[in-house]
XYZ file of N, CA and C in Angstrom:
288
model
N -9.986 46.220 131.084
C -8.640 47.809 131.312
C -9.385 47.908 132.338
N -9.881 48.248 132.655
C -10.264 49.878 133.779
C -9.976 48.949 135.293
N -9.658 47.125 135.391
C -10.008 46.816 136.486
C -8.006 46.550 136.150
N -7.505 45.936 135.475
C -5.988 45.442 135.165
C -5.536 47.408 135.505
N -5.737 48.114 135.126
C -5.179 49.660 135.741
C -5.840 50.205 137.361
N -6.838 49.555 137.906
C -6.812 49.686 139.205
C -6.165 48.746 139.667
N -5.887 47.320 139.151
C -4.763 46.600 139.881
C -3.561 47.136 139.789
N -2.922 47.709 138.549
C -1.254 48.436 138.009
C -0.905 48.962 139.388
N -2.240 50.514 139.679
C -2.060 50.694 140.650
C -2.202 50.704 142.207
N -2.666 49.814 141.984
C -2.972 48.855 143.830
C -1.825 48.587 144.664
N -1.352 47.760 143.306
C 0.014 47.262 143.347
C 0.733 47.927 143.403
N 1.466 49.071 142.243
C 2.983 50.658 142.497
C 2.120 51.157 143.333
N 1.366 50.949 143.945
C 1.373 52.430 145.938
C 2.082 51.208 146.396
N 1.312 49.826 146.937
C 2.080 48.920 147.533
C 2.964 48.621 147.637
N 3.931 48.620 146.646
C 5.349 48.516 146.580
C 6.320 49.772 147.019
N 5.585 50.835 146.778
C 5.695 52.474 147.261
C 6.188 52.229 148.178
N 4.727 52.144 148.987
C 4.199 52.487 150.525
C 5.999 50.900 151.376
N 6.334 50.604 150.582
C 6.712 48.604 150.962
C 8.183 49.415 151.161
N 8.653 50.517 150.586
C 10.022 50.773 149.717
C 10.414 51.415 151.209
N 11.553 51.322 150.928
C 12.403 51.476 151.981
C 14.018 52.351 152.504
N 14.457 52.669 151.209
C 15.376 53.096 150.174
C 14.612 53.720 149.040
N 15.874 54.638 148.773
C 16.261 55.326 147.038
C 15.806 53.880 146.170
N 17.760 53.109 146.562
C 17.559 52.196 144.896
C 16.558 51.233 144.506
N 15.670 50.819 145.552
C 13.980 50.035 146.237
C 12.920 51.182 146.008
N 13.134 51.979 145.661
C 12.294 52.972 145.179
C 12.148 53.073 143.271
N 13.512 53.547 143.260
C 13.616 53.199 141.936
C 13.369 51.598 140.915
N 13.284 50.829 141.130
C 13.446 49.357 141.214
C 12.098 49.343 141.021
N 10.911 49.618 142.228
C 9.531 50.404 141.560
C 9.386 51.169 140.359
N 9.356 52.142 140.007
C 9.313 53.077 139.266
C 9.790 52.891 137.635
N 10.872 51.574 137.853
C 11.024 51.236 136.611
C 10.099 49.751 136.406
N 9.720 49.567 137.451
C 9.113 48.005 136.421
C 7.466 48.838 136.582
N 7.461 49.548 136.391
C 5.582 49.834 136.475
C 5.626 51.295 135.291
N 7.159 52.110 135.182
C 6.863 52.752 134.491
C 7.800 52.920 133.062
N 8.881 51.808 133.351
C 9.718 51.944 132.460
C 9.454 51.751 131.205
N 9.983 51.596 130.503
C 9.817 50.968 128.433
C 9.470 49.801 129.096
N 10.394 48.746 129.643
C 9.004 47.958 129.251
C 8.336 47.138 130.412
N 7.799 48.423 131.821
C 6.992 48.193 132.601
C 5.131 47.528 132.318
N 4.544 47.767 133.637
C 3.277 47.276 133.114
C 2.710 48.175 133.025
N 2.421 49.509 132.858
C 2.020 51.018 132.408
C 2.128 50.707 130.999
N 3.143 51.195 130.744
C 3.391 51.069 129.160
C 3.146 49.755 128.113
N 2.739 48.389 128.571
C 2.503 46.889 128.023
C 1.310 47.471 127.851
N 0.450 48.205 128.926
C -1.199 48.632 128.998
C -0.797 49.704 128.258
N -0.100 50.693 127.909
C 0.081 51.654 127.082
C 0.292 51.174 125.118
N 0.164 50.057 124.647
C 1.176 49.164 123.545
C -0.432 48.650 123.585
N -0.908 47.973 124.186
C -2.293 47.132 124.400
C -3.781 47.988 124.055
N -3.072 50.051 124.066
C -4.389 50.891 123.137
C -4.356 50.350 122.718
N -4.233 49.866 120.807
C -4.028 49.793 119.848
C -4.840 48.245 119.588
N -5.205 47.398 120.232
C -6.547 46.832 120.606
C -7.897 47.129 121.072
N -7.851 48.332 121.793
C -8.957 48.741 122.582
C -9.376 49.432 120.715
N -11.239 49.511 121.369
C -12.018 49.820 120.198
C -11.632 51.517 119.611
N -11.837 52.158 118.647
C -11.509 53.460 118.031
C -12.669 54.831 119.287
N -13.566 54.200 119.688
C -14.496 54.699 120.667
C -14.410 54.411 122.137
N -14.334 53.667 122.276
C -13.269 52.927 123.347
C -11.893 54.332 124.230
N -11.248 54.208 123.079
C -9.788 55.133 123.118
C -9.611 56.364 124.125
N -10.609 57.789 124.043
C -10.356 58.647 124.722
C -10.906 57.887 126.180
N -11.124 57.604 126.607
C -11.622 57.305 128.287
C -10.955 56.116 128.204
N -9.862 55.568 127.155
C -8.723 54.225 128.119
C -8.303 55.596 127.974
N -7.046 56.325 127.736
C -5.792 56.827 127.634
C -7.121 57.609 128.923
N -7.348 58.293 128.944
C -7.603 59.402 130.497
C -7.117 58.259 131.616
N -7.581 56.924 132.139
C -7.407 55.887 133.109
C -6.368 55.747 132.657
N -5.579 55.576 131.479
C -4.119 55.228 131.440
C -3.230 56.561 132.438
N -3.353 57.864 132.054
C -3.118 59.485 132.247
C -3.147 59.131 134.049
N -4.658 58.775 134.561
C -4.797 59.330 135.931
C -3.895 58.130 135.933
N -3.635 57.066 136.096
C -3.301 55.819 136.707
C -2.044 56.311 136.637
N -1.355 57.632 135.737
C 0.138 57.407 135.659
C 0.684 58.718 136.988
N -1.097 59.666 136.655
C 0.189 60.213 137.943
C -0.212 60.640 138.664
N -0.746 59.466 139.088
C -1.638 59.070 140.761
C 0.130 58.256 140.554
N 0.745 57.959 140.405
C 1.853 56.343 140.879
C 2.619 57.514 140.998
N 3.438 59.154 139.335
C 4.098 59.840 139.437
C 4.332 60.359 141.060
N 3.191 60.897 141.601
C 2.580 61.918 142.839
C 3.227 60.931 143.527
N 2.875 59.467 143.871
C 3.506 59.182 144.862
C 5.334 58.610 144.873
N 5.575 58.314 144.424
C 6.310 58.388 144.052
C 7.539 59.552 143.749
N 6.992 60.621 144.063
C 7.477 61.114 143.849
C 7.465 62.216 145.810
N 6.612 62.327 146.420
C 5.883 62.187 147.667
C 7.216 60.669 148.383
N 6.881 59.716 147.960
C 7.982 58.983 148.621
C 9.232 59.614 148.494
N 9.628 59.952 147.301
C 11.349 59.625 146.994
C 11.536 60.969 148.342
N 11.167 62.841 148.210
C 11.814 63.583 149.288
C 11.267 62.486 150.395
N 10.265 61.842 150.625
C 10.594 61.639 152.437
C 11.850 60.591 152.356
N 11.822 59.779 151.820
C 12.707 58.853 151.812
C 14.739 60.397 151.959
N 14.626 60.907 150.897
C 15.836 61.790 150.611
C 16.284 62.303 152.085
N 15.369 63.365 152.375
C 15.021 64.012 154.509
C 15.732 62.708 155.239
N 15.271 61.370 154.656
C 15.166 60.484 156.281
C 16.587 60.808 156.167
N 16.701 60.278 155.010
C 18.499 60.098 154.879
C 19.700 61.236 154.586
N 19.014 62.634 155.219
C 20.129 63.547 154.814
C 20.040 64.122 156.349
N 19.355 63.907 157.297
C 18.709 63.083 158.393
C 19.691 62.722 159.523
N 19.593 61.387 158.893
C 20.014 60.452 159.111
C 21.871 60.628 159.127
N 22.431 61.090 157.973
C 23.904 61.250 157.525
C 24.017 62.888 158.521
N 23.745 63.550 158.249
C 23.642 64.490 159.441
C 23.870 63.937 160.847
N 22.803 62.851 161.538
C 23.531 63.019 163.126
C 24.864 62.380 162.904
N 25.338 61.437 162.263
C 26.176 60.445 161.429
C 27.093 61.256 161.820
N 27.071 62.166 160.678
C 28.413 62.865 159.891
C 28.468 64.546 161.403
N 29.225 64.210 162.690
C 29.482 65.168 162.886
C 30.640 65.795 163.214
N 30.571 67.376 162.968
C 31.841 68.177 162.395
C 32.711 68.037 164.296
N 33.537 68.044 163.948
C 34.246 68.985 165.388
C 35.040 69.883 164.807
N 34.097 71.072 165.808
C 35.381 71.893 164.739
C 36.604 72.834 165.802
N 37.054 71.778 167.167
C 37.732 72.160 167.666
C 39.036 72.304 167.706
């Protein structure tokens, strides 16, 4: 389970890093954290984990989710700032 979570985290961070616009970033978010996402599937598989291992696995899942969400937020802020700057450059107001 730990290896699967690590693989999901690495893949998510790679895809987030490759996202060049907000639409692609949202697609990555849905694919990983969405209702039918990879991390959600792992959470659904928690019932197959032995009861004594659930706290550790749950903690790992939560840490993975937080890491991915933090990276998504940071990347979203950068992309929004870049989009705003691009719009400001192209949308020159002539006040004459």
